[in-house]
Every structure is written in C-alpha cells, then in structure tokens.
mmCIF file with all atom_site columns, C-alpha atoms in Angstrom:
data_model
loop_
_atom_site.group_PDB
_atom_site.id
_atom_site.type_symbol
_atom_site.label_atom_id
_atom_site.label_alt_id
_atom_site.label_comp_id
_atom_site.label_asym_id
_atom_site.label_entity_id
_atom_site.label_seq_id
_atom_site.pdbx_PDB_ins_code
_atom_site.Cartn_x
_atom_site.Cartn_y
_atom_site.Cartn_z
_atom_site.occupancy
_atom_site.B_iso_or_equiv
_atom_site.pdbx_formal_charge
_atom_site.auth_seq_id
_atom_site.auth_comp_id
_atom_site.auth_asym_id
_atom_site.auth_atom_id
_atom_site.pdbx_PDB_model_num
ATOM 1   C CA . UNK A 1 1   ? 7.388   146.864 -61.504 1.00 0.00 ? 1   UNK A CA 1
ATOM 2   C CA . UNK A 1 2   ? 7.975   143.721 -63.542 1.00 0.00 ? 2   UNK A CA 1
ATOM 3   C CA . UNK A 1 3   ? 4.911   141.659 -64.407 1.00 0.00 ? 3   UNK A CA 1
ATOM 4   C CA . UNK A 1 4   ? 5.144   138.259 -62.724 1.00 0.00 ? 4   UNK A CA 1
ATOM 5   C CA . UNK A 1 5   ? 1.739   136.681 -63.434 1.00 0.00 ? 5   UNK A CA 1
ATOM 6   C CA . UNK A 1 6   ? -0.527  136.921 -66.458 1.00 0.00 ? 6   UNK A CA 1
ATOM 7   C CA . UNK A 1 7   ? -3.781  135.024 -66.137 1.00 0.00 ? 7   UNK A CA 1
ATOM 8   C CA . UNK A 1 8   ? -5.370  135.190 -69.586 1.00 0.00 ? 8   UNK A CA 1
ATOM 9   C CA . UNK A 1 9   ? -8.938  134.104 -70.401 1.00 0.00 ? 9   UNK A CA 1
ATOM 10  C CA . UNK A 1 10  ? -8.704  131.098 -68.095 1.00 0.00 ? 10  UNK A CA 1
ATOM 11  C CA . UNK A 1 11  ? -11.545 128.606 -67.871 1.00 0.00 ? 11  UNK A CA 1
ATOM 12  C CA . UNK A 1 12  ? -11.832 125.709 -65.462 1.00 0.00 ? 12  UNK A CA 1
ATOM 13  C CA . UNK A 1 13  ? -14.725 123.346 -66.095 1.00 0.00 ? 13  UNK A CA 1
ATOM 14  C CA . UNK A 1 14  ? -15.778 120.451 -63.900 1.00 0.00 ? 14  UNK A CA 1
ATOM 15  C CA . UNK A 1 15  ? -18.095 117.677 -65.089 1.00 0.00 ? 15  UNK A CA 1
ATOM 16  C CA . UNK A 1 16  ? -20.527 115.777 -62.886 1.00 0.00 ? 16  UNK A CA 1
ATOM 17  C CA . UNK A 1 17  ? -22.281 113.180 -64.940 1.00 0.00 ? 17  UNK A CA 1
ATOM 18  C CA . UNK A 1 18  ? -23.815 115.025 -67.856 1.00 0.00 ? 18  UNK A CA 1
ATOM 19  C CA . UNK A 1 19  ? -23.672 118.411 -66.123 1.00 0.00 ? 19  UNK A CA 1
ATOM 20  C CA . UNK A 1 20  ? -20.806 120.883 -66.429 1.00 0.00 ? 20  UNK A CA 1
ATOM 21  C CA . UNK A 1 21  ? -19.840 123.669 -64.028 1.00 0.00 ? 21  UNK A CA 1
ATOM 22  C CA . UNK A 1 22  ? -17.512 126.569 -64.814 1.00 0.00 ? 22  UNK A CA 1
ATOM 23  C CA . UNK A 1 23  ? -15.529 127.311 -61.658 1.00 0.00 ? 23  UNK A CA 1
ATOM 24  C CA . UNK A 1 24  ? -13.709 129.921 -63.747 1.00 0.00 ? 24  UNK A CA 1
ATOM 25  C CA . UNK A 1 25  ? -15.275 131.418 -66.839 1.00 0.00 ? 25  UNK A CA 1
ATOM 26  C CA . UNK A 1 26  ? -12.716 133.409 -68.816 1.00 0.00 ? 26  UNK A CA 1
ATOM 27  C CA . UNK A 1 27  ? -10.860 135.010 -65.890 1.00 0.00 ? 27  UNK A CA 1
ATOM 28  C CA . UNK A 1 28  ? -8.047  137.444 -66.710 1.00 0.00 ? 28  UNK A CA 1
ATOM 29  C CA . UNK A 1 29  ? -5.724  139.509 -64.490 1.00 0.00 ? 29  UNK A CA 1
ATOM 30  C CA . UNK A 1 30  ? -2.101  140.450 -63.986 1.00 0.00 ? 30  UNK A CA 1
ATOM 31  C CA . UNK A 1 31  ? 0.109   140.623 -60.881 1.00 0.00 ? 31  UNK A CA 1
ATOM 32  C CA . UNK A 1 32  ? 3.470   142.360 -60.573 1.00 0.00 ? 32  UNK A CA 1
ATOM 33  C CA . UNK A 1 33  ? 6.541   141.038 -58.823 1.00 0.00 ? 33  UNK A CA 1
ATOM 34  C CA . UNK A 1 34  ? 6.827   142.076 -55.177 1.00 0.00 ? 34  UNK A CA 1
ATOM 35  C CA . UNK A 1 35  ? 3.141   142.807 -54.627 1.00 0.00 ? 35  UNK A CA 1
ATOM 36  C CA . UNK A 1 36  ? 0.980   141.734 -51.715 1.00 0.00 ? 36  UNK A CA 1
ATOM 37  C CA . UNK A 1 37  ? -2.203  140.697 -53.510 1.00 0.00 ? 37  UNK A CA 1
ATOM 38  C CA . UNK A 1 38  ? -5.606  139.892 -52.062 1.00 0.00 ? 38  UNK A CA 1
ATOM 39  C CA . UNK A 1 39  ? -8.061  137.888 -54.150 1.00 0.00 ? 39  UNK A CA 1
ATOM 40  C CA . UNK A 1 40  ? -11.451 138.679 -52.704 1.00 0.00 ? 40  UNK A CA 1
ATOM 41  C CA . UNK A 1 41  ? -14.849 137.139 -53.233 1.00 0.00 ? 41  UNK A CA 1
ATOM 42  C CA . UNK A 1 42  ? -17.687 135.144 -51.677 1.00 0.00 ? 42  UNK A CA 1
ATOM 43  C CA . UNK A 1 43  ? -17.681 131.373 -51.198 1.00 0.00 ? 43  UNK A CA 1
ATOM 44  C CA . UNK A 1 44  ? -17.879 129.573 -54.541 1.00 0.00 ? 44  UNK A CA 1
ATOM 45  C CA . UNK A 1 45  ? -16.692 132.579 -56.553 1.00 0.00 ? 45  UNK A CA 1
ATOM 46  C CA . UNK A 1 46  ? -13.620 130.764 -57.897 1.00 0.00 ? 46  UNK A CA 1
ATOM 47  C CA . UNK A 1 47  ? -10.918 132.090 -55.531 1.00 0.00 ? 47  UNK A CA 1
ATOM 48  C CA . UNK A 1 48  ? -9.501  128.735 -54.466 1.00 0.00 ? 48  UNK A CA 1
ATOM 49  C CA . UNK A 1 49  ? -9.606  127.505 -58.056 1.00 0.00 ? 49  UNK A CA 1
ATOM 50  C CA . UNK A 1 50  ? -7.358  130.413 -59.031 1.00 0.00 ? 50  UNK A CA 1
ATOM 51  C CA . UNK A 1 51  ? -4.972  129.578 -56.196 1.00 0.00 ? 51  UNK A CA 1
ATOM 52  C CA . UNK A 1 52  ? -4.855  125.911 -57.224 1.00 0.00 ? 52  UNK A CA 1
ATOM 53  C CA . UNK A 1 53  ? -4.086  126.878 -60.819 1.00 0.00 ? 53  UNK A CA 1
ATOM 54  C CA . UNK A 1 54  ? -1.386  129.396 -59.830 1.00 0.00 ? 54  UNK A CA 1
ATOM 55  C CA . UNK A 1 55  ? 0.159   126.754 -57.595 1.00 0.00 ? 55  UNK A CA 1
ATOM 56  C CA . UNK A 1 56  ? 0.168   124.075 -60.275 1.00 0.00 ? 56  UNK A CA 1
ATOM 57  C CA . UNK A 1 57  ? -2.123  121.839 -58.238 1.00 0.00 ? 57  UNK A CA 1
ATOM 58  C CA . UNK A 1 58  ? -4.724  121.788 -60.991 1.00 0.00 ? 58  UNK A CA 1
ATOM 59  C CA . UNK A 1 59  ? -4.841  122.345 -64.752 1.00 0.00 ? 59  UNK A CA 1
ATOM 60  C CA . UNK A 1 60  ? -6.888  124.918 -66.620 1.00 0.00 ? 60  UNK A CA 1
ATOM 61  C CA . UNK A 1 61  ? -9.462  123.702 -69.124 1.00 0.00 ? 61  UNK A CA 1
ATOM 62  C CA . UNK A 1 62  ? -8.371  126.513 -71.453 1.00 0.00 ? 62  UNK A CA 1
ATOM 63  C CA . UNK A 1 63  ? -6.491  129.811 -71.388 1.00 0.00 ? 63  UNK A CA 1
ATOM 64  C CA . UNK A 1 64  ? -2.949  130.825 -70.452 1.00 0.00 ? 64  UNK A CA 1
ATOM 65  C CA . UNK A 1 65  ? -1.275  131.096 -67.045 1.00 0.00 ? 65  UNK A CA 1
ATOM 66  C CA . UNK A 1 66  ? 2.081   132.783 -67.547 1.00 0.00 ? 66  UNK A CA 1
ATOM 67  C CA . UNK A 1 67  ? 4.349   132.825 -64.483 1.00 0.00 ? 67  UNK A CA 1
ATOM 68  C CA . UNK A 1 68  ? 7.655   134.662 -64.852 1.00 0.00 ? 68  UNK A CA 1
ATOM 69  C CA . UNK A 1 69  ? 7.540   134.181 -68.614 1.00 0.00 ? 69  UNK A CA 1
ATOM 70  C CA . UNK A 1 70  ? 6.562   130.479 -68.543 1.00 0.00 ? 70  UNK A CA 1
ATOM 71  C CA . UNK A 1 71  ? 3.091   129.304 -69.569 1.00 0.00 ? 71  UNK A CA 1
ATOM 72  C CA . UNK A 1 72  ? 2.387   126.671 -66.905 1.00 0.00 ? 72  UNK A CA 1
ATOM 73  C CA . UNK A 1 73  ? -1.022  125.954 -68.481 1.00 0.00 ? 73  UNK A CA 1
ATOM 74  C CA . UNK A 1 74  ? 0.948   124.021 -71.119 1.00 0.00 ? 74  UNK A CA 1
ATOM 75  C CA . UNK A 1 75  ? 3.001   122.028 -68.587 1.00 0.00 ? 75  UNK A CA 1
ATOM 76  C CA . UNK A 1 76  ? 2.705   118.266 -68.256 1.00 0.00 ? 76  UNK A CA 1
ATOM 77  C CA . UNK A 1 77  ? 2.391   116.558 -64.859 1.00 0.00 ? 77  UNK A CA 1
ATOM 78  C CA . UNK A 1 78  ? 6.151   116.206 -64.331 1.00 0.00 ? 78  UNK A CA 1
ATOM 79  C CA . UNK A 1 79  ? 6.763   119.863 -65.184 1.00 0.00 ? 79  UNK A CA 1
ATOM 80  C CA . UNK A 1 80  ? 4.016   120.933 -62.775 1.00 0.00 ? 80  UNK A CA 1
ATOM 81  C CA . UNK A 1 81  ? 5.536   118.807 -60.003 1.00 0.00 ? 81  UNK A CA 1
ATOM 82  C CA . UNK A 1 82  ? 8.905   120.523 -60.474 1.00 0.00 ? 82  UNK A CA 1
ATOM 83  C CA . UNK A 1 83  ? 7.226   123.927 -60.687 1.00 0.00 ? 83  UNK A CA 1
ATOM 84  C CA . UNK A 1 84  ? 5.425   123.397 -57.363 1.00 0.00 ? 84  UNK A CA 1
ATOM 85  C CA . UNK A 1 85  ? 8.563   122.128 -55.666 1.00 0.00 ? 85  UNK A CA 1
ATOM 86  C CA . UNK A 1 86  ? 10.862  124.888 -56.842 1.00 0.00 ? 86  UNK A CA 1
ATOM 87  C CA . UNK A 1 87  ? 8.651   127.967 -57.060 1.00 0.00 ? 87  UNK A CA 1
ATOM 88  C CA . UNK A 1 88  ? 5.634   127.779 -54.740 1.00 0.00 ? 88  UNK A CA 1
ATOM 89  C CA . UNK A 1 89  ? 5.181   128.146 -50.999 1.00 0.00 ? 89  UNK A CA 1
ATOM 90  C CA . UNK A 1 90  ? 1.726   127.144 -49.747 1.00 0.00 ? 90  UNK A CA 1
ATOM 91  C CA . UNK A 1 91  ? 0.011   128.367 -46.578 1.00 0.00 ? 91  UNK A CA 1
ATOM 92  C CA . UNK A 1 92  ? -3.423  126.926 -45.807 1.00 0.00 ? 92  UNK A CA 1
ATOM 93  C CA . UNK A 1 93  ? -6.147  127.677 -43.285 1.00 0.00 ? 93  UNK A CA 1
ATOM 94  C CA . UNK A 1 94  ? -5.480  124.441 -41.407 1.00 0.00 ? 94  UNK A CA 1
ATOM 95  C CA . UNK A 1 95  ? -1.664  124.497 -41.224 1.00 0.00 ? 95  UNK A CA 1
ATOM 96  C CA . UNK A 1 96  ? -0.923  121.040 -42.746 1.00 0.00 ? 96  UNK A CA 1
ATOM 97  C CA . UNK A 1 97  ? 2.157   120.474 -40.603 1.00 0.00 ? 97  UNK A CA 1
ATOM 98  C CA . UNK A 1 98  ? 3.254   116.965 -39.642 1.00 0.00 ? 98  UNK A CA 1
ATOM 99  C CA . UNK A 1 99  ? 2.297   116.022 -36.059 1.00 0.00 ? 99  UNK A CA 1
ATOM 100 C CA . UNK A 1 100 ? 5.105   113.490 -35.605 1.00 0.00 ? 100 UNK A CA 1
ATOM 101 C CA . UNK A 1 101 ? 7.870   115.982 -36.443 1.00 0.00 ? 101 UNK A CA 1
ATOM 102 C CA . UNK A 1 102 ? 9.197   118.796 -34.265 1.00 0.00 ? 102 UNK A CA 1
ATOM 103 C CA . UNK A 1 103 ? 8.847   122.430 -35.302 1.00 0.00 ? 103 UNK A CA 1
ATOM 104 C CA . UNK A 1 104 ? 12.409  122.459 -36.646 1.00 0.00 ? 104 UNK A CA 1
ATOM 105 C CA . UNK A 1 105 ? 11.937  119.180 -38.499 1.00 0.00 ? 105 UNK A CA 1
ATOM 106 C CA . UNK A 1 106 ? 8.724   120.457 -40.092 1.00 0.00 ? 106 UNK A CA 1
ATOM 107 C CA . UNK A 1 107 ? 10.677  123.363 -41.561 1.00 0.00 ? 107 UNK A CA 1
ATOM 108 C CA . UNK A 1 108 ? 13.745  121.319 -42.489 1.00 0.00 ? 108 UNK A CA 1
ATOM 109 C CA . UNK A 1 109 ? 11.604  118.948 -44.548 1.00 0.00 ? 109 UNK A CA 1
ATOM 110 C CA . UNK A 1 110 ? 11.972  121.340 -47.508 1.00 0.00 ? 110 UNK A CA 1
ATOM 111 C CA . UNK A 1 111 ? 15.693  120.535 -47.584 1.00 0.00 ? 111 UNK A CA 1
ATOM 112 C CA . UNK A 1 112 ? 14.711  117.382 -49.502 1.00 0.00 ? 112 UNK A CA 1
ATOM 113 C CA . UNK A 1 113 ? 12.690  119.393 -52.018 1.00 0.00 ? 113 UNK A CA 1
ATOM 114 C CA . UNK A 1 114 ? 14.743  122.453 -53.035 1.00 0.00 ? 114 UNK A CA 1
ATOM 115 C CA . UNK A 1 115 ? 18.441  122.834 -53.806 1.00 0.00 ? 115 UNK A CA 1
ATOM 116 C CA . UNK A 1 116 ? 19.220  125.950 -51.768 1.00 0.00 ? 116 UNK A CA 1
ATOM 117 C CA . UNK A 1 117 ? 16.722  126.346 -48.914 1.00 0.00 ? 117 UNK A CA 1
ATOM 118 C CA . UNK A 1 118 ? 16.986  129.012 -46.273 1.00 0.00 ? 118 UNK A CA 1
ATOM 119 C CA . UNK A 1 119 ? 18.424  128.032 -42.912 1.00 0.00 ? 119 UNK A CA 1
ATOM 120 C CA . UNK A 1 120 ? 15.537  126.626 -40.840 1.00 0.00 ? 120 UNK A CA 1
ATOM 121 C CA . UNK A 1 121 ? 16.933  127.912 -37.538 1.00 0.00 ? 121 UNK A CA 1
ATOM 122 C CA . UNK A 1 122 ? 17.184  131.461 -38.873 1.00 0.00 ? 122 UNK A CA 1
ATOM 123 C CA . UNK A 1 123 ? 13.643  131.375 -40.243 1.00 0.00 ? 123 UNK A CA 1
ATOM 124 C CA . UNK A 1 124 ? 12.279  130.189 -36.905 1.00 0.00 ? 124 UNK A CA 1
ATOM 125 C CA . UNK A 1 125 ? 13.886  133.260 -35.347 1.00 0.00 ? 125 UNK A CA 1
ATOM 126 C CA . UNK A 1 126 ? 12.185  135.446 -37.964 1.00 0.00 ? 126 UNK A CA 1
ATOM 127 C CA . UNK A 1 127 ? 8.751   134.063 -37.084 1.00 0.00 ? 127 UNK A CA 1
ATOM 128 C CA . UNK A 1 128 ? 9.384   134.073 -33.340 1.00 0.00 ? 128 UNK A CA 1
ATOM 129 C CA . UNK A 1 129 ? 9.541   130.314 -32.845 1.00 0.00 ? 129 UNK A CA 1
ATOM 130 C CA . UNK A 1 130 ? 13.242  129.743 -32.140 1.00 0.00 ? 130 UNK A CA 1
ATOM 131 C CA . UNK A 1 131 ? 12.469  128.785 -28.517 1.00 0.00 ? 131 UNK A CA 1
ATOM 132 C CA . UNK A 1 132 ? 9.910   126.223 -29.705 1.00 0.00 ? 132 UNK A CA 1
ATOM 133 C CA . UNK A 1 133 ? 12.167  124.452 -32.227 1.00 0.00 ? 133 UNK A CA 1
ATOM 134 C CA . UNK A 1 134 ? 12.075  121.101 -30.427 1.00 0.00 ? 134 UNK A CA 1
ATOM 135 C CA . UNK A 1 135 ? 8.378   121.107 -29.596 1.00 0.00 ? 135 UNK A CA 1
ATOM 136 C CA . UNK A 1 136 ? 5.744   119.099 -31.429 1.00 0.00 ? 136 UNK A CA 1
ATOM 137 C CA . UNK A 1 137 ? 2.679   120.677 -33.091 1.00 0.00 ? 137 UNK A CA 1
ATOM 138 C CA . UNK A 1 138 ? 0.295   119.499 -30.340 1.00 0.00 ? 138 UNK A CA 1
ATOM 139 C CA . UNK A 1 139 ? 2.328   121.578 -27.885 1.00 0.00 ? 139 UNK A CA 1
ATOM 140 C CA . UNK A 1 140 ? 1.663   124.776 -29.859 1.00 0.00 ? 140 UNK A CA 1
ATOM 141 C CA . UNK A 1 141 ? -1.246  127.201 -30.159 1.00 0.00 ? 141 UNK A CA 1
ATOM 142 C CA . UNK A 1 142 ? -3.084  127.622 -33.461 1.00 0.00 ? 142 UNK A CA 1
ATOM 143 C CA . UNK A 1 143 ? -1.201  130.824 -34.212 1.00 0.00 ? 143 UNK A CA 1
ATOM 144 C CA . UNK A 1 144 ? 2.133   129.157 -33.505 1.00 0.00 ? 144 UNK A CA 1
ATOM 145 C CA . UNK A 1 145 ? 1.241   126.256 -35.803 1.00 0.00 ? 145 UNK A CA 1
ATOM 146 C CA . UNK A 1 146 ? 0.442   128.711 -38.570 1.00 0.00 ? 146 UNK A CA 1
ATOM 147 C CA . UNK A 1 147 ? 3.847   130.345 -37.996 1.00 0.00 ? 147 UNK A CA 1
ATOM 148 C CA . UNK A 1 148 ? 5.432   126.924 -38.540 1.00 0.00 ? 148 UNK A CA 1
ATOM 149 C CA . UNK A 1 149 ? 3.498   126.677 -41.804 1.00 0.00 ? 149 UNK A CA 1
ATOM 150 C CA . UNK A 1 150 ? 4.778   130.102 -42.886 1.00 0.00 ? 150 UNK A CA 1
ATOM 151 C CA . UNK A 1 151 ? 8.358   129.247 -41.888 1.00 0.00 ? 151 UNK A CA 1
ATOM 152 C CA . UNK A 1 152 ? 8.221   126.028 -43.925 1.00 0.00 ? 152 UNK A CA 1
ATOM 153 C CA . UNK A 1 153 ? 6.842   127.848 -46.979 1.00 0.00 ? 153 UNK A CA 1
ATOM 154 C CA . UNK A 1 154 ? 9.407   130.663 -46.753 1.00 0.00 ? 154 UNK A CA 1
ATOM 155 C CA . UNK A 1 155 ? 12.291  128.172 -46.337 1.00 0.00 ? 155 UNK A CA 1
ATOM 156 C CA . UNK A 1 156 ? 11.876  127.238 -50.002 1.00 0.00 ? 156 UNK A CA 1
ATOM 157 C CA . UNK A 1 157 ? 12.634  130.825 -51.103 1.00 0.00 ? 157 UNK A CA 1
ATOM 158 C CA . UNK A 1 158 ? 9.548   130.609 -53.333 1.00 0.00 ? 158 UNK A CA 1
ATOM 159 C CA . UNK A 1 159 ? 8.785   132.752 -56.320 1.00 0.00 ? 159 UNK A CA 1
ATOM 160 C CA . UNK A 1 160 ? 5.182   132.868 -55.076 1.00 0.00 ? 160 UNK A CA 1
ATOM 161 C CA . UNK A 1 161 ? 3.742   132.529 -51.584 1.00 0.00 ? 161 UNK A CA 1
ATOM 162 C CA . UNK A 1 162 ? 0.116   131.375 -51.953 1.00 0.00 ? 162 UNK A CA 1
ATOM 163 C CA . UNK A 1 163 ? -2.157  131.695 -48.916 1.00 0.00 ? 163 UNK A CA 1
ATOM 164 C CA . UNK A 1 164 ? -5.663  130.221 -48.698 1.00 0.00 ? 164 UNK A CA 1
ATOM 165 C CA . UNK A 1 165 ? -7.596  131.932 -45.861 1.00 0.00 ? 165 UNK A CA 1
ATOM 166 C CA . UNK A 1 166 ? -4.422  131.976 -43.699 1.00 0.00 ? 166 UNK A CA 1
ATOM 167 C CA . UNK A 1 167 ? -6.194  133.648 -40.754 1.00 0.00 ? 167 UNK A CA 1
ATOM 168 C CA . UNK A 1 168 ? -9.540  131.855 -41.137 1.00 0.00 ? 168 UNK A CA 1
ATOM 169 C CA . UNK A 1 169 ? -9.040  129.492 -38.176 1.00 0.00 ? 169 UNK A CA 1
ATOM 170 C CA . UNK A 1 170 ? -7.501  132.110 -35.872 1.00 0.00 ? 170 UNK A CA 1
ATOM 171 C CA . UNK A 1 171 ? -8.825  134.754 -33.495 1.00 0.00 ? 171 UNK A CA 1
ATOM 172 C CA . UNK A 1 172 ? -8.458  138.357 -34.665 1.00 0.00 ? 172 UNK A CA 1
ATOM 173 C CA . UNK A 1 173 ? -5.399  139.171 -32.524 1.00 0.00 ? 173 UNK A CA 1
ATOM 174 C CA . UNK A 1 174 ? -3.490  136.100 -33.714 1.00 0.00 ? 174 UNK A CA 1
ATOM 175 C CA . UNK A 1 175 ? -4.658  136.707 -37.272 1.00 0.00 ? 175 UNK A CA 1
ATOM 176 C CA . UNK A 1 176 ? -3.166  140.202 -37.200 1.00 0.00 ? 176 UNK A CA 1
ATOM 177 C CA . UNK A 1 177 ? 0.202   138.760 -36.152 1.00 0.00 ? 177 UNK A CA 1
ATOM 178 C CA . UNK A 1 178 ? 0.091   136.274 -39.037 1.00 0.00 ? 178 UNK A CA 1
ATOM 179 C CA . UNK A 1 179 ? -0.720  139.063 -41.509 1.00 0.00 ? 179 UNK A CA 1
ATOM 180 C CA . UNK A 1 180 ? 2.225   141.077 -40.187 1.00 0.00 ? 180 UNK A CA 1
ATOM 181 C CA . UNK A 1 181 ? 4.496   138.126 -40.916 1.00 0.00 ? 181 UNK A CA 1
ATOM 182 C CA . UNK A 1 182 ? 3.139   137.786 -44.464 1.00 0.00 ? 182 UNK A CA 1
ATOM 183 C CA . UNK A 1 183 ? 3.532   141.497 -45.131 1.00 0.00 ? 183 UNK A CA 1
ATOM 184 C CA . UNK A 1 184 ? 7.087   141.394 -43.797 1.00 0.00 ? 184 UNK A CA 1
ATOM 185 C CA . UNK A 1 185 ? 7.883   138.520 -46.154 1.00 0.00 ? 185 UNK A CA 1
ATOM 186 C CA . UNK A 1 186 ? 6.515   140.521 -49.059 1.00 0.00 ? 186 UNK A CA 1
ATOM 187 C CA . UNK A 1 187 ? 8.656   143.541 -48.180 1.00 0.00 ? 187 UNK A CA 1
ATOM 188 C CA . UNK A 1 188 ? 11.866  141.582 -47.556 1.00 0.00 ? 188 UNK A CA 1
ATOM 189 C CA . UNK A 1 189 ? 14.463  140.232 -50.004 1.00 0.00 ? 189 UNK A CA 1
ATOM 190 C CA . UNK A 1 190 ? 14.638  143.466 -52.028 1.00 0.00 ? 190 UNK A CA 1
ATOM 191 C CA . UNK A 1 191 ? 11.020  143.205 -53.138 1.00 0.00 ? 191 UNK A CA 1
ATOM 192 C CA . UNK A 1 192 ? 11.453  139.815 -54.821 1.00 0.00 ? 192 UNK A CA 1
ATOM 193 C CA . UNK A 1 193 ? 8.752   138.091 -52.776 1.00 0.00 ? 193 UNK A CA 1
ATOM 194 C CA . UNK A 1 194 ? 5.187   138.041 -54.081 1.00 0.00 ? 194 UNK A CA 1
ATOM 195 C CA . UNK A 1 195 ? 2.354   137.065 -51.743 1.00 0.00 ? 195 UNK A CA 1
ATOM 196 C CA . UNK A 1 196 ? -1.158  136.141 -52.903 1.00 0.00 ? 196 UNK A CA 1
ATOM 197 C CA . UNK A 1 197 ? -3.869  135.825 -50.244 1.00 0.00 ? 197 UNK A CA 1
ATOM 198 C CA . UNK A 1 198 ? -7.259  134.322 -51.055 1.00 0.00 ? 198 UNK A CA 1
ATOM 199 C CA . UNK A 1 199 ? -9.953  135.425 -48.593 1.00 0.00 ? 199 UNK A CA 1
ATOM 200 C CA . UNK A 1 200 ? -13.561 136.505 -48.155 1.00 0.00 ? 200 UNK A CA 1
ATOM 201 C CA . UNK A 1 201 ? -12.488 139.039 -45.482 1.00 0.00 ? 201 UNK A CA 1
ATOM 202 C CA . UNK A 1 202 ? -12.652 142.488 -47.082 1.00 0.00 ? 202 UNK A CA 1
ATOM 203 C CA . UNK A 1 203 ? -10.655 144.058 -44.224 1.00 0.00 ? 203 UNK A CA 1
ATOM 204 C CA . UNK A 1 204 ? -7.521  142.208 -45.317 1.00 0.00 ? 204 UNK A CA 1
ATOM 205 C CA . UNK A 1 205 ? -7.824  143.882 -48.732 1.00 0.00 ? 205 UNK A CA 1
ATOM 206 C CA . UNK A 1 206 ? -7.061  147.245 -47.107 1.00 0.00 ? 206 UNK A CA 1
ATOM 207 C CA . UNK A 1 207 ? -3.411  146.253 -46.517 1.00 0.00 ? 207 UNK A CA 1
ATOM 208 C CA . UNK A 1 208 ? -2.847  144.920 -50.042 1.00 0.00 ? 208 UNK A CA 1
ATOM 209 C CA . UNK A 1 209 ? -0.974  146.503 -52.949 1.00 0.00 ? 209 UNK A CA 1
ATOM 210 C CA . UNK A 1 210 ? -3.481  144.979 -55.364 1.00 0.00 ? 210 UNK A CA 1
ATOM 211 C CA . UNK A 1 211 ? -7.053  143.765 -54.875 1.00 0.00 ? 211 UNK A CA 1
ATOM 212 C CA . UNK A 1 212 ? -8.644  141.362 -57.349 1.00 0.00 ? 212 UNK A CA 1
ATOM 213 C CA . UNK A 1 213 ? -12.372 140.782 -56.888 1.00 0.00 ? 213 UNK A CA 1
ATOM 214 C CA . UNK A 1 214 ? -13.893 137.545 -58.170 1.00 0.00 ? 214 UNK A CA 1
ATOM 215 C CA . UNK A 1 215 ? -17.570 136.846 -58.774 1.00 0.00 ? 215 UNK A CA 1
ATOM 216 C CA . UNK A 1 216 ? -19.196 133.866 -60.491 1.00 0.00 ? 216 UNK A CA 1
ATOM 217 C CA . UNK A 1 217 ? -15.900 132.678 -61.944 1.00 0.00 ? 217 UNK A CA 1
ATOM 218 C CA . UNK A 1 218 ? -15.065 136.033 -63.518 1.00 0.00 ? 218 UNK A CA 1
ATOM 219 C CA . UNK A 1 219 ? -12.781 138.905 -62.523 1.00 0.00 ? 219 UNK A CA 1
ATOM 220 C CA . UNK A 1 220 ? -15.019 141.740 -61.445 1.00 0.00 ? 220 UNK A CA 1
ATOM 221 C CA . UNK A 1 221 ? -12.123 144.166 -60.862 1.00 0.00 ? 221 UNK A CA 1
ATOM 222 C CA . UNK A 1 222 ? -8.328  144.269 -60.591 1.00 0.00 ? 222 UNK A CA 1
ATOM 223 C CA . UNK A 1 223 ? -7.208  147.446 -58.853 1.00 0.00 ? 223 UNK A CA 1
ATOM 224 C CA . UNK A 1 224 ? -3.964  148.850 -57.499 1.00 0.00 ? 224 UNK A CA 1
ATOM 225 C CA . UNK A 1 225 ? -4.282  150.113 -53.931 1.00 0.00 ? 225 UNK A CA 1
ATOM 226 C CA . UNK A 1 226 ? -2.194  153.296 -54.028 1.00 0.00 ? 226 UNK A CA 1
ATOM 227 C CA . UNK A 1 227 ? -2.427  153.861 -50.279 1.00 0.00 ? 227 UNK A CA 1
ATOM 228 C CA . UNK A 1 228 ? -2.437  150.465 -48.533 1.00 0.00 ? 228 UNK A CA 1
ATOM 229 C CA . UNK A 1 229 ? -3.080  150.764 -44.813 1.00 0.00 ? 229 UNK A CA 1
ATOM 230 C CA . UNK A 1 230 ? -0.765  149.577 -42.108 1.00 0.00 ? 230 UNK A CA 1
ATOM 231 C CA . UNK A 1 231 ? -2.143  146.580 -40.267 1.00 0.00 ? 231 UNK A CA 1
ATOM 232 C CA . UNK A 1 232 ? -2.338  148.614 -37.057 1.00 0.00 ? 232 UNK A CA 1
ATOM 233 C CA . UNK A 1 233 ? -4.653  151.126 -38.745 1.00 0.00 ? 233 UNK A CA 1
ATOM 234 C CA . UNK A 1 234 ? -7.410  148.607 -39.390 1.00 0.00 ? 234 UNK A CA 1
ATOM 235 C CA . UNK A 1 235 ? -10.157 148.050 -36.840 1.00 0.00 ? 235 UNK A CA 1
ATOM 236 C CA . UNK A 1 236 ? -10.380 144.265 -36.748 1.00 0.00 ? 236 UNK A CA 1
#
C-alpha cells in the first residue's frame, strides 16, 4: 500500500497566560492509502488535536505533516483553506448540517466548494436517504442526520474522510449502521478512500485496518490489524 500520511515528531503547544500545555508532544505515525484507521485514546489524550491538524483546521507548533507528498505543516492560511476544501471530508459527533436547507440542499452545498463533486442524488441513494431528499433536518432522526453529514462529506470525493466520534451521539444500533456506511466508503472507489475515526470506544478499533493509540500527547502504539472483524461480529 502507498503511504498517504506521515506525521513526524509533531508538537502542538497552547499558551494560557504564562503557562504552556503540550496537546501533542512529538507524535509520529504513518497511515497508508485506503485504510480504515481508528485513533484511540482517553479524553484529553490529543486525538482531536491530531484530527484538526490532519484536516488543516489548526497548525502544528513544530514537526512535519506530510499528506500525499505535501507537507501541510508548512502551508500558509490560504493554502490550508484550499487544502480543506479540496481534500478533506469532515464528519462530527453533532452533524453540523444546516437546519434551513433540505437534505438534498445540504449535500449540494459542496458544489460551490469543489470542481467535480459527486452527484448528490446518487449519494443520497447510497446512504439510504433518497426518499428524504426534500425533508429538513428537524424532520429526521439523529442517525438520519448523521447520514446527511456523511453524504455531504463524501460528495467532495475527499482524499481523507475525518470522523470525530461519529457515533458518539447515537444509540448502538444506529451507530452500527453509521459505521457500516463509513466502512463501505473506505472499501469503495478501488481502495482510494481513506477514513480516519477518532474515538474513545475501543470496540470500534476491532473493525479497523490500523489502530493508533494516543496517550498524553504521544503515540503509544501504531499497529496494523491483520484480521479486522466484520461489524456484525462485534457485541455492541
């Protein structure tokens, strides 16, 4: 597999008055193209900081973040804006869809961001929402709203799909359905899609191709899962 991400000795320091806090303290790992990756660790370990840096939403204090051969740690603000728009699909715990737009319009909004988006109607079929295209978010369940979020992210044809606790606000049954969708996205498009899930739920790690464990801002381990389980095999 081709290496897609190289996170090399990355530090992220925050200052509060005279005090400094290292959210990341020399973290290093690699991720290959086409993998479903779970970044696992307790609250405050540095997981979301990693996701923000991979997504170009924040800048590293030091170190290198090489994505598909480009060191985005050296990018200026304009370059990071273009990188986010063209390469990253975000899925958050709390959906972040627009309440005044229909399901279809929420997905079509990416048409103004990327040059060659996927067809919104086709994606809604993929995520099982084609019959809800003209509904508004307040007419949907939590799981359905998260499907809208996934559809919108996938419509960009992103290099990376970054997911921050994507099942955290859902019941276990609905969460399983969302994970199935994410795994399907990772396996589609001839293995070109790479999905990174940040979570504290160790069960999700059992379906991953790679599990990266974070503790106190450092990478505790970065292991290939040679026999990832099917979602149906896990007792949620």
